[in-house]
Coordinates of C-alpha atoms in Angstrom, one line a residue:
M111 CA 40.7 -64.5 -73.3
S112 CA 43.5 -62.2 -72.1
G113 CA 44.9 -62.0 -75.6
D114 CA 41.5 -60.8 -77.0
A115 CA 41.3 -57.8 -74.7
P116 CA 43.9 -55.6 -76.4
S117 CA 42.2 -56.3 -79.7
A118 CA 38.8 -55.3 -78.4
D119 CA 40.4 -52.2 -76.8
A120 CA 42.1 -51.3 -80.1
A121 CA 38.9 -51.8 -82.1
A122 CA 37.0 -49.6 -79.6
A123 CA 39.8 -47.0 -79.9
D124 CA 39.6 -47.1 -83.7
A125 CA 35.8 -46.8 -83.6
S126 CA 36.1 -43.8 -81.2
S127 CA 38.7 -42.3 -83.4
A128 CA 36.6 -42.7 -86.5
D129 CA 33.6 -41.2 -84.8
G130 CA 35.7 -38.3 -83.6
S131 CA 37.1 -37.8 -87.1
R132 CA 33.6 -37.8 -88.6
A133 CA 32.4 -35.4 -85.9
A134 CA 35.4 -33.1 -86.7
D135 CA 34.7 -33.3 -90.4
A136 CA 31.0 -32.4 -89.8
T137 CA 32.1 -29.5 -87.6
D138 CA 34.5 -28.3 -90.3
A139 CA 31.9 -28.7 -93.0
A140 CA 29.5 -26.7 -90.9
A141 CA 32.1 -24.0 -90.2
V142 CA 32.9 -23.8 -93.9
E143 CA 29.2 -23.7 -94.8
E144 CA 28.7 -20.9 -92.3
G145 CA 31.8 -19.0 -93.4
E146 CA 31.1 -19.1 -97.1
P147 CA 28.3 -17.0 -98.6
R148 CA 25.4 -19.0 -100.0
P149 CA 24.8 -18.6 -103.7
A150 CA 22.0 -16.1 -104.5
T151 CA 18.9 -17.4 -106.2
Y152 CA 16.1 -15.6 -108.1
Y153 CA 14.1 -15.9 -104.9
H154 CA 16.6 -13.7 -103.0
L155 CA 16.7 -11.3 -106.0
A156 CA 12.9 -10.9 -106.1
R157 CA 12.8 -10.5 -102.3
A158 CA 15.5 -7.8 -102.4
V159 CA 13.9 -5.9 -105.2
L160 CA 10.4 -6.0 -103.6
Y161 CA 11.9 -4.9 -100.3
R162 CA 13.8 -2.1 -102.0
E163 CA 10.6 -0.8 -103.6
F164 CA 8.8 -1.0 -100.2
L165 CA 11.6 1.0 -98.6
I166 CA 11.4 3.7 -101.3
F167 CA 7.7 3.9 -100.8
V168 CA 8.0 4.2 -97.0
R169 CA 10.9 6.6 -96.9
Y170 CA 9.5 8.9 -99.5
P171 CA 5.8 8.9 -99.0
A172 CA 5.5 12.5 -100.2
N173 CA 6.6 11.5 -103.6
A174 CA 4.1 8.6 -103.8
I175 CA 1.3 10.8 -102.5
G176 CA 2.3 13.5 -105.0
G177 CA 2.0 11.0 -107.9
I178 CA -1.6 10.1 -106.8
V179 CA -2.5 13.8 -106.5
V180 CA -1.1 14.6 -110.0
S181 CA -3.1 11.7 -111.5
L182 CA -6.3 12.8 -109.8
F183 CA -5.7 16.4 -110.9
F184 CA -5.5 15.2 -114.5
F185 CA -8.6 13.2 -114.2
A186 CA -10.5 16.1 -112.6
A187 CA -9.4 18.3 -115.5
L188 CA -10.6 15.6 -117.9
F189 CA -13.9 15.1 -116.1
L190 CA -14.8 18.7 -115.4
G191 CA -13.7 19.9 -118.8
G192 CA -15.6 17.1 -120.5
Q193 CA -18.8 18.0 -118.6
L194 CA -18.5 21.6 -119.8
L195 CA -18.0 20.5 -123.4
A196 CA -20.0 17.3 -123.7
G197 CA -22.5 17.5 -120.8
Q198 CA -24.8 14.4 -120.8
A199 CA -22.7 12.6 -123.4
L200 CA -19.8 12.4 -121.0
T201 CA -22.1 11.3 -118.1
D202 CA -23.4 8.4 -120.2
S203 CA -19.9 7.2 -120.9
I204 CA -18.3 7.9 -117.6
E205 CA -17.8 4.2 -116.7
G206 CA -15.7 3.6 -119.8
I207 CA -13.7 6.8 -119.1
V208 CA -13.0 5.7 -115.5
V209 CA -11.9 2.2 -116.6
G210 CA -9.7 3.6 -119.4
Y211 CA -8.0 6.1 -117.1
F212 CA -7.4 3.4 -114.5
L213 CA -5.7 1.2 -117.2
W214 CA -3.8 4.3 -118.4
T215 CA -2.3 4.9 -115.0
L216 CA -1.2 1.3 -114.8
S217 CA 0.3 1.4 -118.2
V218 CA 2.3 4.5 -117.6
G219 CA 3.6 3.1 -114.3
A220 CA 4.6 -0.2 -116.0
Y221 CA 6.3 1.5 -118.9
S222 CA 8.1 4.2 -117.0
S223 CA 9.2 1.6 -114.4
V224 CA 11.5 0.0 -116.9
S225 CA 12.4 2.7 -119.4
N226 CA 13.0 5.5 -116.9
D227 CA 14.7 3.2 -114.4
I228 CA 17.2 2.1 -117.0
G229 CA 17.8 5.7 -118.0
S230 CA 18.4 6.6 -114.3
E231 CA 20.9 3.7 -114.0
V232 CA 22.8 5.0 -117.0
Q233 CA 22.8 8.6 -115.6
W234 CA 23.9 7.5 -112.2
G235 CA 26.7 5.3 -113.5
T236 CA 25.4 2.2 -111.8
L237 CA 24.5 0.3 -114.9
E238 CA 27.7 -1.8 -114.9
R239 CA 26.9 -3.1 -111.4
H240 CA 23.8 -4.7 -112.8
I241 CA 25.6 -6.0 -115.8
T242 CA 28.2 -7.9 -113.7
T243 CA 25.6 -9.5 -111.4
P244 CA 25.3 -13.3 -111.6
F245 CA 21.8 -12.8 -112.9
G246 CA 22.5 -10.3 -115.7
F247 CA 20.9 -6.9 -116.2
A248 CA 17.8 -8.0 -118.0
P249 CA 16.4 -10.2 -115.1
V250 CA 17.2 -7.5 -112.6
A251 CA 15.4 -4.9 -114.7
L252 CA 12.4 -7.2 -115.3
L253 CA 12.0 -7.9 -111.6
K254 CA 12.4 -4.2 -110.7
G255 CA 9.7 -3.5 -113.3
V256 CA 7.4 -6.1 -111.7
A257 CA 8.0 -4.6 -108.3
K258 CA 7.0 -1.2 -109.5
V259 CA 3.9 -2.6 -111.2
V260 CA 2.9 -4.1 -107.9
R261 CA 3.2 -0.6 -106.3
T262 CA 1.4 0.9 -109.3
F263 CA -1.5 -1.5 -108.8
L264 CA -1.8 -0.2 -105.2
T265 CA -1.6 3.5 -106.0
S266 CA -4.0 3.0 -109.1
A267 CA -6.5 1.2 -106.8
V268 CA -6.5 4.3 -104.6
I269 CA -7.0 6.5 -107.7
L270 CA -9.8 4.3 -108.9
A271 CA -11.6 4.5 -105.5
V272 CA -11.4 8.3 -105.5
M273 CA -12.7 8.4 -109.1
L274 CA -15.6 6.2 -108.2
L275 CA -16.5 8.3 -105.2
A276 CA -16.1 11.6 -107.0
T277 CA -18.2 10.6 -110.0
G278 CA -20.7 8.4 -108.2
T279 CA -19.9 5.6 -110.6
R280 CA -20.5 1.9 -109.8
L281 CA -18.4 -0.8 -111.4
S282 CA -17.9 -4.5 -111.0
L283 CA -14.7 -5.0 -109.1
A284 CA -14.1 -8.7 -109.1
P285 CA -10.5 -8.8 -107.8
V286 CA -9.3 -11.9 -109.6
T287 CA -10.8 -10.8 -113.0
V288 CA -9.5 -7.3 -112.7
V289 CA -6.0 -8.2 -111.6
V290 CA -5.6 -11.0 -114.2
V291 CA -7.0 -9.0 -117.2
A292 CA -5.3 -5.7 -116.2
G293 CA -2.0 -7.5 -115.3
L294 CA -1.8 -9.3 -118.7
S295 CA -2.7 -6.1 -120.5
I296 CA 0.2 -4.2 -119.0
V297 CA 2.7 -7.0 -119.5
S298 CA 2.8 -5.9 -123.2
V299 CA 3.7 -2.4 -122.0
L300 CA 6.5 -3.9 -120.0
G301 CA 7.9 -5.3 -123.3
L302 CA 7.7 -1.8 -124.7
G303 CA 9.5 -0.5 -121.7
F304 CA 12.2 -3.0 -122.2
A305 CA 12.7 -2.0 -125.8
A306 CA 12.8 1.7 -124.8
G307 CA 15.3 0.9 -122.1
G308 CA 17.6 -0.8 -124.6
V309 CA 17.4 2.2 -126.9
T310 CA 18.2 4.4 -123.9
V311 CA 21.3 2.3 -123.1
L312 CA 22.4 2.8 -126.7
Y313 CA 21.5 6.4 -127.4
K314 CA 21.4 7.8 -123.8
R315 CA 19.3 11.0 -123.8
I316 CA 16.0 10.3 -125.5
G317 CA 13.7 11.0 -122.6
N318 CA 11.4 13.3 -124.6
W319 CA 10.7 10.6 -127.2
L320 CA 10.1 8.0 -124.5
N321 CA 7.6 10.3 -122.7
L322 CA 5.8 10.9 -126.0
L323 CA 4.9 7.3 -126.2
Q324 CA 3.0 7.5 -123.0
F325 CA 0.3 9.6 -124.7
G326 CA 0.1 7.0 -127.4
F327 CA -1.3 4.6 -124.8
V328 CA -4.5 6.7 -124.9
A329 CA -5.0 5.8 -128.5
L330 CA -4.2 2.1 -127.8
I331 CA -6.7 1.9 -124.9
S332 CA -9.5 3.6 -126.9
A333 CA -8.7 1.6 -130.1
P334 CA -12.0 0.3 -131.8
V335 CA -11.2 -3.4 -131.5
F336 CA -14.8 -4.3 -132.4
D337 CA -14.7 -2.3 -135.7
L338 CA -11.1 -3.0 -136.6
S339 CA -10.2 -6.5 -135.6
W340 CA -6.5 -6.1 -136.5
T341 CA -6.1 -3.7 -133.6
R342 CA -6.5 -6.6 -131.2
V343 CA -2.8 -7.5 -131.7
L344 CA -1.7 -4.0 -130.6
P345 CA -0.6 -3.7 -126.9
L346 CA -3.3 -2.7 -124.5
A347 CA -6.1 -2.6 -127.2
H348 CA -7.5 -6.1 -126.6
G349 CA -6.9 -6.0 -122.9
S350 CA -8.7 -2.7 -122.6
A351 CA -11.8 -4.0 -124.4
M352 CA -11.8 -7.0 -122.0
L353 CA -11.3 -4.9 -118.9
Q354 CA -14.2 -2.7 -120.0
R355 CA -16.5 -5.7 -120.3
A356 CA -15.3 -7.0 -117.0
M357 CA -15.7 -3.8 -115.0
V358 CA -18.7 -2.3 -116.7
D359 CA -20.7 -5.3 -117.8
G360 CA -19.7 -7.5 -114.9
I361 CA -18.2 -10.4 -117.0
R362 CA -16.1 -12.8 -114.9
L363 CA -12.8 -14.2 -116.1
W364 CA -14.1 -17.7 -116.7
E365 CA -17.0 -16.3 -118.8
F366 CA -14.7 -14.9 -121.5
P367 CA -14.3 -17.0 -124.6
L368 CA -11.1 -19.1 -124.6
A369 CA -10.0 -17.4 -127.8
D370 CA -10.1 -14.0 -126.2
L371 CA -8.1 -15.2 -123.2
G372 CA -5.6 -16.9 -125.5
L373 CA -5.1 -13.8 -127.5
L374 CA -4.6 -11.7 -124.4
V375 CA -1.9 -14.1 -123.2
A376 CA -0.3 -14.3 -126.6
V377 CA -0.1 -10.5 -127.1
A378 CA 1.4 -10.1 -123.6
V379 CA 4.0 -12.8 -124.0
G380 CA 4.8 -11.7 -127.6
Y381 CA 5.5 -8.1 -126.8
L382 CA 7.4 -9.0 -123.6
L383 CA 9.7 -11.4 -125.5
G384 CA 10.1 -8.9 -128.4
G385 CA 11.1 -6.1 -126.0
Y386 CA 13.5 -8.4 -124.2
L387 CA 15.2 -9.3 -127.5
V388 CA 15.5 -5.6 -128.4
F389 CA 16.9 -4.9 -125.0
Q390 CA 19.5 -7.7 -125.3
S391 CA 20.5 -6.6 -128.8
A392 CA 20.9 -3.0 -127.8
T393 CA 23.0 -3.8 -124.8
R394 CA 25.2 -6.1 -126.8
R395 CA 25.7 -3.4 -129.4
A396 CA 26.5 -0.8 -126.7
R397 CA 29.2 -3.2 -125.4
R398 CA 30.7 -3.6 -128.8
L399 CA 30.8 0.2 -129.3
G400 CA 32.2 0.7 -125.8
V401 CA 29.4 3.2 -124.8
L402 CA 27.8 1.1 -122.1
G403 CA 29.0 3.2 -119.3
D404 CA 28.9 6.5 -121.2
Y405 CA 26.3 9.2 -120.6

């Protein structure tokens, strides 16, 4: 019995030592985990980009309010000038004009959010920082564009409310239908913004040409998709027709034919992927030419 006691004590000491070693290893692992930065994910990137857009909106409210005032000024000029020239004809089609102008403000915001932002990054000399991030520049630019689209939706909603009050127009405003149809419609414009941003990286100062395309959105929104069926594959055209039916005629999302919904999704995805490929090709060429950081 007396000979077994030292063995039991040794076993207990060994167990205690092992437990202490494991505890020390756990403490060291926790310390290492706390000391080392955690790898960033797309969730962190999206949160940072959305927070940045919120801060810009809060810190510079005069600029945001100014954008709303300018948009309302142009609509007032369109509405009052149209009344003088067309009279009752304009009044009979005012619902379509309000919906079209609402979609145009969204389109301009989505397009400029990518193309102008990339141009600003080139001008400020911060483009290389985005290129060297673990995510790459294209995902960062896309998420920044999505963040600006969210903000544009909010400001365009204010513009829409003022237009409805000023004109006495009543529209069907089913939130899910309007957000889904309008959102998918302007995804194709994000693709155009990507392509324009890639060209900006390559050729730098082409702002006048990029701004000219914004007025082309008017023709796309008013395209006669029922008379010319091939115009449905153009950006904004098919989505504009569906948004008119949703907001003017009161058609809900689930009441649209599956073929119309499928074409809307296909056009959105097709132009977004096409713009992404143009952007990637242009940035690779800028790297080969050594003009990525030039301005």
